[in-house]
Amino acid sequence: MLGNFSYYNPTKLYFGDESLKFLKEELRNYGPVVMLIYGSGSVKRNGIYGQVVDIIKEAGKTIVEDAGVMTNPTLEKLNEGVKIARENKVDLILALGGGSVCDYAKAVAASVYYDGNYWEKFWLRQDQPDADQKLLPVGCVLTMAGTGSEMNAGTVITDAEHNFKVGHVFDSRLMPKFSILNPMFTMTVPDNQMKAGIYDIMNHIMEQYFSDFDDNTSDYLAEGLMRSVIHSSRVAVKNPKDYEARSNIMWAATWALNTLLKCGKSQDWMVHIIGHSVGAWTHAPHGYALASVSIAYYRRAMEKGLHKFVRFAKNVWDISSDDLTDVQLAQKGLQALKDWMLEIGLPLTISELGATADMIPGITETTVVYPSGYLNLTKEDIASILKESL
Ligand code: NZQ
Ligand code: ZN
């Protein structure tokens, strides 16, 4: 294991098809005003909103609503949410939705009691809230599997005016106090979003796996999770109503990005950084943006991190090493990844998301580059990865 680290994750999880019943009990721990945040209306159409509102009312709480959180939430919307929370003296923020709604809820929770410019402090300067700053508690009722936002302190916000999408990982004070994970709630997620979520999970694991040269327990955990995601995705794509597959996907998503796998790892995250820029320019679902640049990126990473790509081929894709060189094995592993992505219907190019060659300079410009994983890329490298991904 590399270096020294601490591990602490305070989020309490309730999992299963009856897990919503624990919401009432959780609400007892908080004051009277609940800010209920949700997206563009799917929770009303599938009835989850009604179930949640009934429970909040039964618990005797006042509801303040903040609807219309868009996928890839914007700074403009964040300003609106902060204003609502300030005006209503909110005690608890309850996110009802996918990663966008959960991220946004945490962003509001961090910003309400900060007097200065929260965008500059938390997202541009990447500072943490001061030790004495009040932060609102957040709970999540998750409706889509993918981001892991239900058990981490990540918040990705987009400055739409400048096509600039940036994430900030807060410290553990901003992790949800509780999250309710009912796999049945994910059954109405549209097909493209389910697939985008599946690749998001896979890529979170890969971002942490493809780094370093040591023998690390986290990598063995990562391999097990990847095998589970690959298996369940194949079942879910054929039969989206398969509870076993959908519940495994939901649980894997949480463990893929709840701060466990990164222990003792330097990590990568460049696919996410490039993907965020592609997403800001194309408005593609987050997981699709990641998929569209992955193959070109990992082809480059493979040259420097060959040993890990050999291990990926053998332990994740069961490719036998008979008579193959390390380079051949690693290439077969990458091909297996590509074949699986095609099989489950993921986009492999940025053109499929509407990006054109003339957008490449702009996408490159808004991509923040730093040494990561096995690579130390330049802006020119980013531009050529994007060209290869066209
Ligand atoms: O707008 P609503 O009505 O909520 O509809 C959503 C949205 O259109 C819909 N949906 C969600 N659950 C549904 C459903 N439709 C029907 N039935 C349901 N049960 O699906 C669409 C996508 O939802 P969204 O929340 O945007 O997706 P996702 O969970 O992929 O979240 C994406 C956001 O999370 C950020 C991304 O950058 C993006 O902004 N990320 C957050 C991370 C974190 N906190 O650690 C890490 C990730 O890498 C990611 O960057
Ligand atoms: Zn992601």
mmCIF file of C-alpha atoms in Angstrom, residues 71-72 98-100 144-148 165 186 189-206 229 233 236-237 246 249-250 253 256-257 271-272 275-276 279 282-292 294 340-348 353:
data_model
loop_
_atom_site.group_PDB
_atom_site.id
_atom_site.type_symbol
_atom_site.label_atom_id
_atom_site.label_comp_id
_atom_site.label_asym_id
_atom_site.label_seq_id
_atom_site.Cartn_x
_atom_site.Cartn_y
_atom_site.Cartn_z
ATOM 1 C CA THR A 71 -28.558 17.229 -15.546
ATOM 2 C CA ASN A 72 -25.062 18.774 -15.121
ATOM 3 C CA GLY A 98 -29.629 11.123 -9.517
ATOM 4 C CA GLY A 99 -26.092 12.434 -9.249
ATOM 5 C CA SER A 100 -27.005 15.897 -10.516
ATOM 6 C CA MET A 144 -30.328 6.612 -10.634
ATOM 7 C CA ALA A 145 -27.150 4.543 -10.231
ATOM 8 C CA GLY A 146 -23.814 5.852 -11.474
ATOM 9 C CA THR A 147 -22.045 8.754 -9.853
ATOM 10 C CA GLY A 148 -21.586 7.518 -6.279
ATOM 11 C CA LYS A 165 -17.615 22.228 -15.869
ATOM 12 C CA THR A 186 -33.988 3.010 -10.918
ATOM 13 C CA VAL A 189 -34.360 5.441 -15.773
ATOM 14 C CA PRO A 190 -34.236 5.829 -19.582
ATOM 15 C CA ASP A 191 -32.125 3.295 -21.444
ATOM 16 C CA ASN A 192 -29.398 5.797 -22.444
ATOM 17 C CA GLN A 193 -29.057 7.078 -18.868
ATOM 18 C CA MET A 194 -28.838 3.536 -17.489
ATOM 19 C CA LYS A 195 -25.991 2.800 -19.904
ATOM 20 C CA ALA A 196 -24.297 6.131 -19.174
ATOM 21 C CA GLY A 197 -24.517 5.305 -15.458
ATOM 22 C CA ILE A 198 -23.014 1.852 -16.027
ATOM 23 C CA TYR A 199 -20.007 3.310 -17.838
ATOM 24 C CA ASP A 200 -19.649 6.017 -15.191
ATOM 25 C CA ILE A 201 -19.313 3.287 -12.552
ATOM 26 C CA MET A 202 -16.811 1.322 -14.648
ATOM 27 C CA ASN A 203 -14.777 4.433 -15.315
ATOM 28 C CA HIS A 204 -14.702 5.514 -11.663
ATOM 29 C CA ILE A 205 -13.121 2.175 -10.878
ATOM 30 C CA MET A 206 -10.668 2.441 -13.782
ATOM 31 C CA VAL A 229 -20.400 -4.330 -13.271
ATOM 32 C CA SER A 233 -24.572 -4.687 -17.254
ATOM 33 C CA ALA A 236 -29.518 -5.306 -17.438
ATOM 34 C CA VAL A 237 -29.122 -4.246 -21.053
ATOM 35 C CA ARG A 246 -30.114 -3.455 -11.253
ATOM 36 C CA ILE A 249 -25.336 -2.088 -10.372
ATOM 37 C CA MET A 250 -26.660 0.300 -7.729
ATOM 38 C CA ALA A 253 -21.906 2.365 -8.093
ATOM 39 C CA ALA A 256 -16.936 2.507 -6.877
ATOM 40 C CA LEU A 257 -16.726 6.065 -5.610
ATOM 41 C CA VAL A 271 -10.752 10.692 -18.550
ATOM 42 C CA HIS A 272 -13.158 12.503 -16.234
ATOM 43 C CA GLY A 275 -15.050 14.040 -20.316
ATOM 44 C CA HIS A 276 -16.301 16.997 -18.281
ATOM 45 C CA GLY A 279 -19.913 17.215 -21.622
ATOM 46 C CA THR A 282 -22.044 18.730 -26.081
ATOM 47 C CA HIS A 283 -24.450 18.415 -23.098
ATOM 48 C CA ALA A 284 -24.065 14.636 -23.400
ATOM 49 C CA PRO A 285 -24.875 12.406 -20.405
ATOM 50 C CA HIS A 286 -21.812 12.278 -18.160
ATOM 51 C CA GLY A 287 -21.074 8.563 -18.741
ATOM 52 C CA TYR A 288 -21.360 8.975 -22.518
ATOM 53 C CA ALA A 289 -18.838 11.819 -22.489
ATOM 54 C CA LEU A 290 -16.415 9.575 -20.589
ATOM 55 C CA ALA A 291 -16.952 6.654 -22.961
ATOM 56 C CA SER A 292 -16.318 8.805 -26.024
ATOM 57 C CA SER A 294 -11.741 6.496 -23.143
ATOM 58 C CA TRP A 340 -18.023 -4.644 -24.142
ATOM 59 C CA MET A 341 -18.722 -0.943 -24.628
ATOM 60 C CA LEU A 342 -20.029 -1.650 -28.136
ATOM 61 C CA GLU A 343 -22.017 -4.649 -26.899
ATOM 62 C CA ILE A 344 -23.921 -2.617 -24.314
ATOM 63 C CA GLY A 345 -24.441 0.288 -26.716
ATOM 64 C CA LEU A 346 -22.073 3.016 -25.525
ATOM 65 C CA PRO A 347 -20.760 5.742 -27.845
ATOM 66 C CA LEU A 348 -17.089 5.379 -28.720
ATOM 67 C CA LEU A 353 -22.329 13.194 -29.094
#
